[in-house]
mmCIF file of C-alpha atoms and ligand atoms in Angstrom:
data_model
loop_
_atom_site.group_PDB
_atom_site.id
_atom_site.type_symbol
_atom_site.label_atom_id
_atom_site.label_comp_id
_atom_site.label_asym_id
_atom_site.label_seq_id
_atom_site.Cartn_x
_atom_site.Cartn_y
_atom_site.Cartn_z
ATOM 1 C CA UNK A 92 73.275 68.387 -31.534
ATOM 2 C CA UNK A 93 74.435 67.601 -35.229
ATOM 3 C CA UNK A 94 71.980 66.247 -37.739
ATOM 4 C CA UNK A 95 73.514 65.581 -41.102
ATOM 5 C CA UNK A 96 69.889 65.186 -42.431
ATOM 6 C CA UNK A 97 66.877 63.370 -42.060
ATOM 7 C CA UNK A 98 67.084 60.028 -40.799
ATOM 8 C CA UNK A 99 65.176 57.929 -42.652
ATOM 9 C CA UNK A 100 63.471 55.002 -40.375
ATOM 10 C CA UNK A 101 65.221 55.399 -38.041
ATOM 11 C CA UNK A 102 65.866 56.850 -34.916
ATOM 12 C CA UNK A 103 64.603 61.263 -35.172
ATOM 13 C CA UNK A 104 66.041 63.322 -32.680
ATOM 14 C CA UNK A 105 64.191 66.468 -31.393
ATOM 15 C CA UNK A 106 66.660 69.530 -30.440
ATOM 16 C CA UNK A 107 66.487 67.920 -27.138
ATOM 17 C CA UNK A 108 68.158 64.554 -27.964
ATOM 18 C CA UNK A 109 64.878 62.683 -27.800
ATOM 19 C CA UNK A 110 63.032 60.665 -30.548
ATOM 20 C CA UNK A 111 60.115 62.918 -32.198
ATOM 21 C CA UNK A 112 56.726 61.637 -31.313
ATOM 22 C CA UNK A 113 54.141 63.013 -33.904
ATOM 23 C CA UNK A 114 53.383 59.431 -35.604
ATOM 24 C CA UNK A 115 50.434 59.801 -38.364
ATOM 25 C CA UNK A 116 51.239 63.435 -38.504
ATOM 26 C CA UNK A 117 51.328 66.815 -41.055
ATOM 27 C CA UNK A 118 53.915 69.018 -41.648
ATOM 28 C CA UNK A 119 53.018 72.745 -42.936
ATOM 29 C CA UNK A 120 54.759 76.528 -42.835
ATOM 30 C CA UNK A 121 52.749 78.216 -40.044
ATOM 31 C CA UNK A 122 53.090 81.491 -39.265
ATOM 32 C CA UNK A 123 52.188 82.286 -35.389
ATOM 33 C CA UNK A 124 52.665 85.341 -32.873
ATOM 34 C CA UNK A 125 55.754 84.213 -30.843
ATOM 35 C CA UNK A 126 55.635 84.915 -27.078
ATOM 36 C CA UNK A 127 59.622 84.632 -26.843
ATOM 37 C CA UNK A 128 60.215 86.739 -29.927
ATOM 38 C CA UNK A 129 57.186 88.947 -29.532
ATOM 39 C CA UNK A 130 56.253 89.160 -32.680
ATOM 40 C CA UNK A 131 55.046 86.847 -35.831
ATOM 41 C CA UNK A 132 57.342 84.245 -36.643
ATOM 42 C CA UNK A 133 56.627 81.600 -39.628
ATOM 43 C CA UNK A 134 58.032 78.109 -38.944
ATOM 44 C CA UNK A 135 57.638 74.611 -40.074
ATOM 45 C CA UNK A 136 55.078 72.801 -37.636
ATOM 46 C CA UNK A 137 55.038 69.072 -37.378
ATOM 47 C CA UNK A 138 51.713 67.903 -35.232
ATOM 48 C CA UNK A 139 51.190 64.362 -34.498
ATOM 49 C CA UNK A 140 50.481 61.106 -31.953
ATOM 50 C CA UNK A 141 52.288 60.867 -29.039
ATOM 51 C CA UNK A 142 53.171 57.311 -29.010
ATOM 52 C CA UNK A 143 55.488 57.585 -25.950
ATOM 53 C CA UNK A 144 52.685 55.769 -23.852
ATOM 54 C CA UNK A 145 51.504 53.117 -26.313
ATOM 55 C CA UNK A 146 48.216 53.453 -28.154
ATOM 56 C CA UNK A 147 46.858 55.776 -25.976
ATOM 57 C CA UNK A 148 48.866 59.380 -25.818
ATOM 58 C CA UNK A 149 47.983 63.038 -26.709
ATOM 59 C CA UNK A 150 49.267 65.228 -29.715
ATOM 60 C CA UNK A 151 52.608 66.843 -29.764
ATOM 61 C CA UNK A 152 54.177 69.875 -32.022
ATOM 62 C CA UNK A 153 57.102 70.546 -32.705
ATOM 63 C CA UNK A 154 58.641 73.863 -34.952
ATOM 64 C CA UNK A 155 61.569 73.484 -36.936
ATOM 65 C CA UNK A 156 63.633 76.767 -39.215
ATOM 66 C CA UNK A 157 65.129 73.993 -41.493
ATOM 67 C CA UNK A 158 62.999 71.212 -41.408
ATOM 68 C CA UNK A 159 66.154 69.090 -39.862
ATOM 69 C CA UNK A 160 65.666 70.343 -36.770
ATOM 70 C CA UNK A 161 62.826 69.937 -34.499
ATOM 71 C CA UNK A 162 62.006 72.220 -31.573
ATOM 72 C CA UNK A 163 59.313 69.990 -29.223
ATOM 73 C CA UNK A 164 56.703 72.662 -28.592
ATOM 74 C CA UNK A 165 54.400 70.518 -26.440
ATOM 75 C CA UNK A 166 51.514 68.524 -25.859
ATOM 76 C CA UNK A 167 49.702 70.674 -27.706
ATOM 77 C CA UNK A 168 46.124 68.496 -26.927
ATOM 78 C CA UNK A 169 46.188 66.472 -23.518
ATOM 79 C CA UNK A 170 44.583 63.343 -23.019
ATOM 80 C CA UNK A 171 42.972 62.491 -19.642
ATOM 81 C CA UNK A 172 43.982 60.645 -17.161
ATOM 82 C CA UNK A 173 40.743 60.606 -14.713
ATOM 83 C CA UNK A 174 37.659 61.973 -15.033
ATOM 84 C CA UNK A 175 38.741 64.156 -11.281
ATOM 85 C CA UNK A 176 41.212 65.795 -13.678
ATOM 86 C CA UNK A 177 38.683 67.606 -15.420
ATOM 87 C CA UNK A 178 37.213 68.984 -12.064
ATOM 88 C CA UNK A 179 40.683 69.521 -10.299
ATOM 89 C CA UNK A 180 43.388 70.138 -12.812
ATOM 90 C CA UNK A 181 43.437 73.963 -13.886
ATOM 91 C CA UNK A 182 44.810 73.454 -17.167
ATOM 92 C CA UNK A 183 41.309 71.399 -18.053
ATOM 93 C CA UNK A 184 38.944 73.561 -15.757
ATOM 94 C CA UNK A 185 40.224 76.643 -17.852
ATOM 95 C CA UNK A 186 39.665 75.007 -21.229
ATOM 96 C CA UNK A 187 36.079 73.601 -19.961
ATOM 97 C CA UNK A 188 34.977 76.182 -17.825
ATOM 98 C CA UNK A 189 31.231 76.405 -17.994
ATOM 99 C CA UNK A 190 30.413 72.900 -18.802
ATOM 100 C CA UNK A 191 28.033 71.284 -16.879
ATOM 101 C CA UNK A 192 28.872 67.318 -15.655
ATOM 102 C CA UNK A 193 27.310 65.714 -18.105
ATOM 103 C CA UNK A 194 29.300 66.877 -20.901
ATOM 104 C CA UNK A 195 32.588 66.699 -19.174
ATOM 105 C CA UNK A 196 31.744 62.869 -18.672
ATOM 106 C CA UNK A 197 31.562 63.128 -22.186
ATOM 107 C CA UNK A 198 34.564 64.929 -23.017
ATOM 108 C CA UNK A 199 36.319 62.081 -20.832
ATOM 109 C CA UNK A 200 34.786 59.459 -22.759
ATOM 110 C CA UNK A 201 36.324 60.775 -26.189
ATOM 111 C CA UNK A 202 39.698 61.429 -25.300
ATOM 112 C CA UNK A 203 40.718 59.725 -21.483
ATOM 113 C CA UNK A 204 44.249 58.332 -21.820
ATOM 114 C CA UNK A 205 42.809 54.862 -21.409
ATOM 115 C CA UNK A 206 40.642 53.814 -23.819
ATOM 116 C CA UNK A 207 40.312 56.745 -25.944
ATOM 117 C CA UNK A 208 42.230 56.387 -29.576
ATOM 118 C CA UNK A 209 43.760 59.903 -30.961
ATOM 119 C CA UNK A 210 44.954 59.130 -34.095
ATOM 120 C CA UNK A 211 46.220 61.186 -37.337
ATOM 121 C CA UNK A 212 45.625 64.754 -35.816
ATOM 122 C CA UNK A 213 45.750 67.236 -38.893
ATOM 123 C CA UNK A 214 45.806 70.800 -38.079
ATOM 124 C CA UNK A 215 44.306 73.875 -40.100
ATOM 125 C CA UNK A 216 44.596 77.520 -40.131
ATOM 126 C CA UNK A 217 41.443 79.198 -40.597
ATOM 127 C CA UNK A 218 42.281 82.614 -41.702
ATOM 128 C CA UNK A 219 38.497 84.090 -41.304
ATOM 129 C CA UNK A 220 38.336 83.208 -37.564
ATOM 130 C CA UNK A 221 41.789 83.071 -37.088
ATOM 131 C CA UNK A 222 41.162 80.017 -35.375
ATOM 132 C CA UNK A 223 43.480 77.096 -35.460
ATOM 133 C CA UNK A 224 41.162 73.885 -35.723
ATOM 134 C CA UNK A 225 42.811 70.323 -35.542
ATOM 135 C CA UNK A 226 40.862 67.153 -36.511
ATOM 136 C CA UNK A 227 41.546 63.495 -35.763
ATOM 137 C CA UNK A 228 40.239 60.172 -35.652
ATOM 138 C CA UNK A 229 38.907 60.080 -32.580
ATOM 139 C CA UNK A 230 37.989 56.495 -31.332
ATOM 140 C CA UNK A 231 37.145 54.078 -29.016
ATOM 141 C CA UNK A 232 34.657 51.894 -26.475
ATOM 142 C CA UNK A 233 31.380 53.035 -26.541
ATOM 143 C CA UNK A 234 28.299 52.686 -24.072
ATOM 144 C CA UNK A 235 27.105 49.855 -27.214
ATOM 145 C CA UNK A 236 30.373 48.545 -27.761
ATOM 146 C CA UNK A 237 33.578 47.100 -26.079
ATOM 147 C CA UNK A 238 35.480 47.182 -29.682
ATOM 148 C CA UNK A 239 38.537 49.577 -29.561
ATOM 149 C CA UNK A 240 37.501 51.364 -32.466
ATOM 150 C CA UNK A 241 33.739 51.216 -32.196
ATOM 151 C CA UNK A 242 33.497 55.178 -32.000
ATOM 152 C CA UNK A 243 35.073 55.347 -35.786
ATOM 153 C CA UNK A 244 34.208 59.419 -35.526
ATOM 154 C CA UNK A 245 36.225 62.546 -36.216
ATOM 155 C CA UNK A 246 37.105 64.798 -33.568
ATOM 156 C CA UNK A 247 37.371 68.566 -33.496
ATOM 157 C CA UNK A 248 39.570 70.532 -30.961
ATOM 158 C CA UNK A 249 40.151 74.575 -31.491
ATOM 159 C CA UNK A 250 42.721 76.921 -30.048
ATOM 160 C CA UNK A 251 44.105 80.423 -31.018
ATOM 161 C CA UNK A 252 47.124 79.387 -30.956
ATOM 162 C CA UNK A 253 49.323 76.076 -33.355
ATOM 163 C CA UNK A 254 50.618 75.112 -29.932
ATOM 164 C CA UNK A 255 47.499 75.065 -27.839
ATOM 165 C CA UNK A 256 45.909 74.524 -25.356
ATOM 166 C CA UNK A 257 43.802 72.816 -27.641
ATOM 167 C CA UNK A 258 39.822 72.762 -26.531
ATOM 168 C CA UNK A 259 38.111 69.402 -27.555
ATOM 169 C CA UNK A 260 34.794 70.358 -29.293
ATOM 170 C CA UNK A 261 33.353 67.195 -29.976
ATOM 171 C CA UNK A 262 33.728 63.690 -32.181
ATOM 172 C CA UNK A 263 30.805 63.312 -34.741
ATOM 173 C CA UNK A 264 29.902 60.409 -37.549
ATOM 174 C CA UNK A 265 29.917 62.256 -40.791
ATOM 175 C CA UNK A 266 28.212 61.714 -44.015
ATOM 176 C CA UNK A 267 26.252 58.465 -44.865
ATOM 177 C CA UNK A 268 26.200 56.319 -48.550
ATOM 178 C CA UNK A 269 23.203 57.664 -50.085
ATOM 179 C CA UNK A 270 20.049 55.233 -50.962
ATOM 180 C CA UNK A 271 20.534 54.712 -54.710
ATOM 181 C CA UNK A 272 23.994 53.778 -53.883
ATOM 182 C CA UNK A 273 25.645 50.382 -52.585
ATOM 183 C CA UNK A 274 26.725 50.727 -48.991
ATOM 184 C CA UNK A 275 29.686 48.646 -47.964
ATOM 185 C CA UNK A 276 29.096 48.035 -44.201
ATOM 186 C CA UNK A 277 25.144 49.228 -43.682
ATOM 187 C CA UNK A 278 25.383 47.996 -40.060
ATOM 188 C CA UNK A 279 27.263 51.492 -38.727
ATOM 189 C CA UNK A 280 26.637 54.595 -40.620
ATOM 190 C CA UNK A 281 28.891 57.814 -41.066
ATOM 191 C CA UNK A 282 31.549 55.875 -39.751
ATOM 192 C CA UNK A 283 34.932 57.862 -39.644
ATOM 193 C CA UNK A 284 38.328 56.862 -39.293
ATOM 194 C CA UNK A 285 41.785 57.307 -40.895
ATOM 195 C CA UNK A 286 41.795 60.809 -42.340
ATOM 196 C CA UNK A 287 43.339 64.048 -43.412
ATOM 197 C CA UNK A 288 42.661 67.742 -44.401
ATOM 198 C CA UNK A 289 42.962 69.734 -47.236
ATOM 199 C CA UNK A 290 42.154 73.628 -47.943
ATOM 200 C CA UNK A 291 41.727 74.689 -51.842
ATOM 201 C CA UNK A 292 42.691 77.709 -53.124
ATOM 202 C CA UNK A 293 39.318 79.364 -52.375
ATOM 203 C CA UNK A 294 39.660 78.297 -48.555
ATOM 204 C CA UNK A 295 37.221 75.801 -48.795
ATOM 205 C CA UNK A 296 38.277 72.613 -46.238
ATOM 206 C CA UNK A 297 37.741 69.302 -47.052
ATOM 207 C CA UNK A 298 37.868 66.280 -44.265
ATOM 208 C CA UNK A 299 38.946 62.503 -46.318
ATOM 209 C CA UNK A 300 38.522 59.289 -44.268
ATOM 210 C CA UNK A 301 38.136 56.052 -44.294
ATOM 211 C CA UNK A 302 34.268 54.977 -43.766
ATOM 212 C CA UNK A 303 31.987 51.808 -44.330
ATOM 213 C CA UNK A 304 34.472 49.824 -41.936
ATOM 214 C CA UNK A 305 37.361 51.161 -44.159
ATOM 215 C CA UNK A 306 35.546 49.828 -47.064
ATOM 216 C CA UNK A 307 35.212 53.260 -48.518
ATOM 217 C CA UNK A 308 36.484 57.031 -48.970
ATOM 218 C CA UNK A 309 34.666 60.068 -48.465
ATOM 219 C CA UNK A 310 35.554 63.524 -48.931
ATOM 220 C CA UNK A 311 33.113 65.819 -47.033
ATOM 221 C CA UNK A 312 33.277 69.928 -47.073
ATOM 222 C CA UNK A 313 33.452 71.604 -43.907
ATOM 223 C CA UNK A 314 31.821 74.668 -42.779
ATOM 224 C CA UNK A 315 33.437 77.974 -43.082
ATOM 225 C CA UNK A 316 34.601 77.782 -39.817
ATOM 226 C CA UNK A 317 36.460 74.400 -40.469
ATOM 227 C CA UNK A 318 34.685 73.445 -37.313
ATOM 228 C CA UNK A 319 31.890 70.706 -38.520
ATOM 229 C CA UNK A 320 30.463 69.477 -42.075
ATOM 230 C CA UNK A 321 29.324 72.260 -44.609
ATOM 231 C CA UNK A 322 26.170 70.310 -44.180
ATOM 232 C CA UNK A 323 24.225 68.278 -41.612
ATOM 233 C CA UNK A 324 24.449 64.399 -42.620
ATOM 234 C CA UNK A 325 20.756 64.420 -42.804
ATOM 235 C CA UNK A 326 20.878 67.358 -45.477
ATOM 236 C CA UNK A 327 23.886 66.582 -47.624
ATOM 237 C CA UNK A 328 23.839 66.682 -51.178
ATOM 238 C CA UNK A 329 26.157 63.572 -52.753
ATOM 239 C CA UNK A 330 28.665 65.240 -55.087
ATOM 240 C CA UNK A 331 28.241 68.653 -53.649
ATOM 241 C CA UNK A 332 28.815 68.225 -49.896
ATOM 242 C CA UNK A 333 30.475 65.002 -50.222
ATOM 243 C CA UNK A 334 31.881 61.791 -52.610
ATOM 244 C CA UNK A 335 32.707 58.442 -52.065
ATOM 245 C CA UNK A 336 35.653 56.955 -53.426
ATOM 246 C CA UNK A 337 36.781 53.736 -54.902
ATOM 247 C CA UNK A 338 33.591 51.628 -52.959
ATOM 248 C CA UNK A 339 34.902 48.699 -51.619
ATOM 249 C CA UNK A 340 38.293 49.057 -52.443
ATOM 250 C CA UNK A 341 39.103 49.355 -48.596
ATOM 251 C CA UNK A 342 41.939 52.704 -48.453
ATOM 252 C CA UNK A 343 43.030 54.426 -45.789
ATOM 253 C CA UNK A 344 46.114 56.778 -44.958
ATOM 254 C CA UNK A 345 45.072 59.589 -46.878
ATOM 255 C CA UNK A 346 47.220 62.228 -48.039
ATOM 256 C CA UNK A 347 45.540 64.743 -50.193
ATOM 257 C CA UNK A 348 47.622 67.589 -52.195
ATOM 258 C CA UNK A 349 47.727 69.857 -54.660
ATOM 259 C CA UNK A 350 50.474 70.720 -57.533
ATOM 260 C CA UNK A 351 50.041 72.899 -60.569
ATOM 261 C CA UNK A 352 46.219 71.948 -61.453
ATOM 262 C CA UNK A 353 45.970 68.781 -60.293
ATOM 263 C CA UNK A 354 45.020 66.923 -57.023
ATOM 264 C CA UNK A 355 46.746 64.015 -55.974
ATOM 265 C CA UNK A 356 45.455 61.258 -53.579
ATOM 266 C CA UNK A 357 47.841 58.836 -51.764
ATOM 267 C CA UNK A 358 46.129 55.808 -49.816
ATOM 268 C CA UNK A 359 47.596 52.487 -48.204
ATOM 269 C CA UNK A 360 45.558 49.478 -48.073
ATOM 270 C CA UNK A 361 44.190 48.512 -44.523
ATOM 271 C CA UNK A 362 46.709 46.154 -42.664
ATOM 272 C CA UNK A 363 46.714 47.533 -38.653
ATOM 273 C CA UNK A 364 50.494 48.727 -38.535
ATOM 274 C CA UNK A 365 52.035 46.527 -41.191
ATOM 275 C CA UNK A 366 52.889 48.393 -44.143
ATOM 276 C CA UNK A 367 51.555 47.375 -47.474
ATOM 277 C CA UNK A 368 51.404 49.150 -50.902
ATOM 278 C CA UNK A 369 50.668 52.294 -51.633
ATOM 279 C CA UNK A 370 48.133 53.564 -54.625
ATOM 280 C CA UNK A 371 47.242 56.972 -55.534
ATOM 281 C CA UNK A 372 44.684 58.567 -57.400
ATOM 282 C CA UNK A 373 44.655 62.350 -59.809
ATOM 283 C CA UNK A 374 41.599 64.115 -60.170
ATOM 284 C CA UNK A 375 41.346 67.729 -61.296
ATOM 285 C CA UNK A 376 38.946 68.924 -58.317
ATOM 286 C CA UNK A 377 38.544 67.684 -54.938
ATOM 287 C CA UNK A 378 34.997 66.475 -55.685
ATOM 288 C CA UNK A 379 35.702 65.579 -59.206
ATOM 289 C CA UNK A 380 36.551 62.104 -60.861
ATOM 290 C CA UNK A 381 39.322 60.615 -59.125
ATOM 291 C CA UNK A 382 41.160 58.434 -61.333
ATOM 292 C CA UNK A 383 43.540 55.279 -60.085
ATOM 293 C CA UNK A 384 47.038 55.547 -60.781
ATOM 294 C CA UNK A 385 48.412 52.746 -58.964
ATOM 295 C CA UNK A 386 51.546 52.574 -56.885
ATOM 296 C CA UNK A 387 53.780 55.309 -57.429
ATOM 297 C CA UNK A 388 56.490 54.049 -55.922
ATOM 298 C CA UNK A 389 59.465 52.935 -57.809
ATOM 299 C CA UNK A 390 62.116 49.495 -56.912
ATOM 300 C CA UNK A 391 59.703 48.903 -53.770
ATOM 301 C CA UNK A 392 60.388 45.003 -54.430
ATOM 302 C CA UNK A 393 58.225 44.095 -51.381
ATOM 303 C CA UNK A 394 55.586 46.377 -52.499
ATOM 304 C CA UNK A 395 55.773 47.894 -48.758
ATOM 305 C CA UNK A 396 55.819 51.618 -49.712
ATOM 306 C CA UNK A 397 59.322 51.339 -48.296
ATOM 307 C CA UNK A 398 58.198 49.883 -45.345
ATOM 308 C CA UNK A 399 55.927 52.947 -44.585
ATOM 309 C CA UNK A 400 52.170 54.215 -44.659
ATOM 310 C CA UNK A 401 51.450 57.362 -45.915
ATOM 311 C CA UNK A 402 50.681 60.403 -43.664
ATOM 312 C CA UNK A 403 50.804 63.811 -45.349
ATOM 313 C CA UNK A 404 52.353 65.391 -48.208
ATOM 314 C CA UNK A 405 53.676 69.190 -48.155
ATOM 315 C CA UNK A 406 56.079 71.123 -50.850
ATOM 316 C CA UNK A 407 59.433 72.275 -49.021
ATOM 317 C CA UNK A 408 60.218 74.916 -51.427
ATOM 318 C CA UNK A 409 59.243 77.979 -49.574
ATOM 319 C CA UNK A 410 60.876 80.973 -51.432
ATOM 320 C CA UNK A 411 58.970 83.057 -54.003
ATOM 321 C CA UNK A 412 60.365 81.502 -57.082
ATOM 322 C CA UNK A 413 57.858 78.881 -57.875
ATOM 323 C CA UNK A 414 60.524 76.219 -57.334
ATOM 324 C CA UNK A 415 58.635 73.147 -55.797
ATOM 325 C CA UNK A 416 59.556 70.095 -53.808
ATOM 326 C CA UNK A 417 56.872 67.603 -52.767
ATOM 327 C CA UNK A 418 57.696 65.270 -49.438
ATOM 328 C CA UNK A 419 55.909 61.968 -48.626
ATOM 329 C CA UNK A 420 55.911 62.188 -44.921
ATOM 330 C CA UNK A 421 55.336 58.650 -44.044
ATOM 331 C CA UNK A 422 55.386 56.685 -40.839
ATOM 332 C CA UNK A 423 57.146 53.110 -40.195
ATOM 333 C CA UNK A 424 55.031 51.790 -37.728
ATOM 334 C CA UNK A 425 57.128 49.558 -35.122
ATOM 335 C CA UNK A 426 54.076 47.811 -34.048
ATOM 336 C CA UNK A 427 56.205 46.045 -30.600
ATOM 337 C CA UNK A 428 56.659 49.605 -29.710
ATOM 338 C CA UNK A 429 54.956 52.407 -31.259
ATOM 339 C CA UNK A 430 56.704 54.613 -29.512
ATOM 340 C CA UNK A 431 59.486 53.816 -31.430
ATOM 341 C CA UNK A 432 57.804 54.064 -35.022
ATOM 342 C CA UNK A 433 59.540 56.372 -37.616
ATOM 343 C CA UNK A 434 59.361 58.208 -40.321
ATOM 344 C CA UNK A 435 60.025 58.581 -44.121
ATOM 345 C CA UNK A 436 60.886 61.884 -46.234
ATOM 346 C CA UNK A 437 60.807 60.949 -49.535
ATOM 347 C CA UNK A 438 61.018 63.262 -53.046
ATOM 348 C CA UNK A 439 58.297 63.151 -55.266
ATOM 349 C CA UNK A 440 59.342 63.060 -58.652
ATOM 350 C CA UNK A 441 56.786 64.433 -61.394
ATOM 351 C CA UNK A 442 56.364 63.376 -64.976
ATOM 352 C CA UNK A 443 55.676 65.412 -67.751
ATOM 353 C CA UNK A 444 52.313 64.003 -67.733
ATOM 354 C CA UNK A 445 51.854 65.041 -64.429
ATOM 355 C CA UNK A 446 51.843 61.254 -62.734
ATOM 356 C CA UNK A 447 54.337 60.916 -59.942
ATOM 357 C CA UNK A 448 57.343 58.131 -58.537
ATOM 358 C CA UNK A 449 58.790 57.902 -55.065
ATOM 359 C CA UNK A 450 61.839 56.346 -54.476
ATOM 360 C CA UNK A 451 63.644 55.575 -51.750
ATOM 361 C CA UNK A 452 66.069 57.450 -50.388
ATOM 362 C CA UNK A 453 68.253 56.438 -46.994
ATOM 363 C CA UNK A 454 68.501 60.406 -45.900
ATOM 364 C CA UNK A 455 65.593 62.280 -46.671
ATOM 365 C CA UNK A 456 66.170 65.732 -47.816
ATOM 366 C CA UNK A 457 69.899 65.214 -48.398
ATOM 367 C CA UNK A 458 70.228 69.100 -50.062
ATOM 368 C CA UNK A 459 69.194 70.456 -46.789
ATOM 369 C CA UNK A 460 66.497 73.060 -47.122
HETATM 370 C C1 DGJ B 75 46.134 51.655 -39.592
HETATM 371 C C2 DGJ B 75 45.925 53.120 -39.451
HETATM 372 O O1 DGJ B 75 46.403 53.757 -40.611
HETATM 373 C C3 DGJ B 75 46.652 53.634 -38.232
HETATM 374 O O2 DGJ B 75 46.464 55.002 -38.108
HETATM 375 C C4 DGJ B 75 46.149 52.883 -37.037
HETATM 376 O O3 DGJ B 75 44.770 53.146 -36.874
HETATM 377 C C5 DGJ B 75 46.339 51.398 -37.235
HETATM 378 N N1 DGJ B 75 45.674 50.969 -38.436
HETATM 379 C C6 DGJ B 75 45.799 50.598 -36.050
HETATM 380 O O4 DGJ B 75 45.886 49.239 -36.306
#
């Protein structure tokens, strides 16, 4: 297999000649204990939706040396089939040994490979535990509702290791609009759906989604074990435990970063698969004033974001020299066939005054890595 470099929306062959599935994913440097190698290896890991089924698939990984070439490293979280799967199959009676009925019928309800929506699966390292925790918007029919995406919750699955087996936890609502604010959609509190993860520099996680019906942002802190909210909804202090951003202004796609001292914020508007333009916001802390920057890309006549929705953005420079190069990782939904959706690696360019462009490029990372 030759790859010149990365094929920009189009077609992404995996080291085995077939097109990447990890839509609405994250790419990160891991480093993991390697069975083949026996010993610790660090890679680049790409998580994300496996579209190959339609709407409804699992999460894949894949491991790359050069970020050109992708090793598939599995379904790294299985979806279910049937609800006899979790009493017969010995991959799920391993991961759920010890759970009674009721909460495997639960289980099944969050993440069967029928009506269950996976989406956006970000995976952290949680270097405490040593756990590796992945969270995703994890919809869906409920026992109320018939909608799709009536669930609108964030799921948590661990595992010890980047490639799995990864053990569902659970899929909770997450922090509600406080009284002496203006709630955008008080019918459904907590409501969570597109999101991402970020860890500061102190290790402190933070979960971003899309909430009041997309109407609204949050950013919520996690617990120290990345594995629920620092705080129960209930006990949540606004502007401590959690912020809402830009009320109203109906974001999702969130890709939060860091470079030097400042945070960065990209968000698409909320248009199902079509693309539509992108707007970012700076803030200098995660919980701190986020301030609207507009849309940093540059000669995007049809104000598409290149035809692409944000996903995750990672810096590919990974020798010691401070030397820094920021990728939007972006997905080009191909809403016929999701399966076939692909994917964007575009520079960031920074300004001196710290505000960024994207442009397009037909090759992403055309230096090679
Ligand atoms: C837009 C979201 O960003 C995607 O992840 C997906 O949920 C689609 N909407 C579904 O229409």
């Amino acid at each position: 297999m030759f790859y010149k470099d990365i094929p920009n929306g189009k077609t992404y062959l995996d080291t085995d000649g077939r097109h990447i599935q990890a839509h609405g994913g994250q790419i990160q440097r891991m480093s993991f204990f390697d069975e083949e190698a026996g010993s610790t290896v660090t890679k680049w890991i790409w998580v994300g939706e496996d579209k190959t089924n339609g709407a409804h698939g699992g999460i894949r990984a894949y491991s790359s040396d050069d970020l050109l070439n992708w090793k598939y490293e599995g379904i790294i979280m299985r979806n279910i089939t049937s609800r006899e799967a979790l009493d017969t199959d010995p991959y799920f009676t391993k991961l759920y040994e010890g759970k009674n009925a009721e909460e495997l019928d639960h289980i099944y309800e969050c993440i069967n490979s029928t009506t269950a929506i996976i989406e956006r699966p970000k995976l952290i390292y949680n270097r405490k535990t040593g756990m590796y925790v992945l969270w995703f918007h994890a919809d869906g029919p409920t026992k109320e509702s018939n909608s799709s995406y009536a669930a609108a919750s964030a799921g948590v699955a661990v595992s010890s290791s980047p490639f799995g087996p990864l053990k569902f936890i659970d899929r909770y609502r997450l922090n509600v609009c406080p009284d002496d604010q203006e709630v955008f959609f008080p019918k459904s509190r907590g409501m969570a759906r597109d999101m991402n993860l970020f860890i500061d520099d102190d290790d402190t996680a933070y979960i971003i989604y899309s909430s009041e019906e997309n109407l609204t942002l949050y950013i919520s802190k996690l617990n120290d074990e990345y594995t629920y909210l620092a705080t129960e909804p209930k006990d949540a202090v606004y502007g401590t435990d959690f912020i809402r951003l830009f009320p109203g202004a109906q974001r999702e796609a969130p890709a939060l970063f860091k470079r030097k001292d400042k945070y960065y914020l990209i968000t698409s508007g909320c248009t199902g698969w079509a693309p539509n333009q992108a707007r970012y916001y700076m803030a200098d802390s995660v919980m701190g004033e986020w301030k609207n920057m507009g849309d940093p890309c540059i000669f995007d006549f049809n104000h598409t974001t290149f035809e692409s929705q944000s996903t995750c953005v990672f810096n590919a420079c990974i020798d010691d020299t401070g030397a820094e190069r920021y990728i939007y990782l972006g997905d080009r939904w191909n809403s016929k066939k999701l399966s076939e959706s692909s994917y964007l690696f575009l520079d960031i360019r920074f300004m001196d005054d710290n505000s960024m462009k994207i442009a397009y490029q037909e090759r992403g990372l055309a230096d090679g890595n």
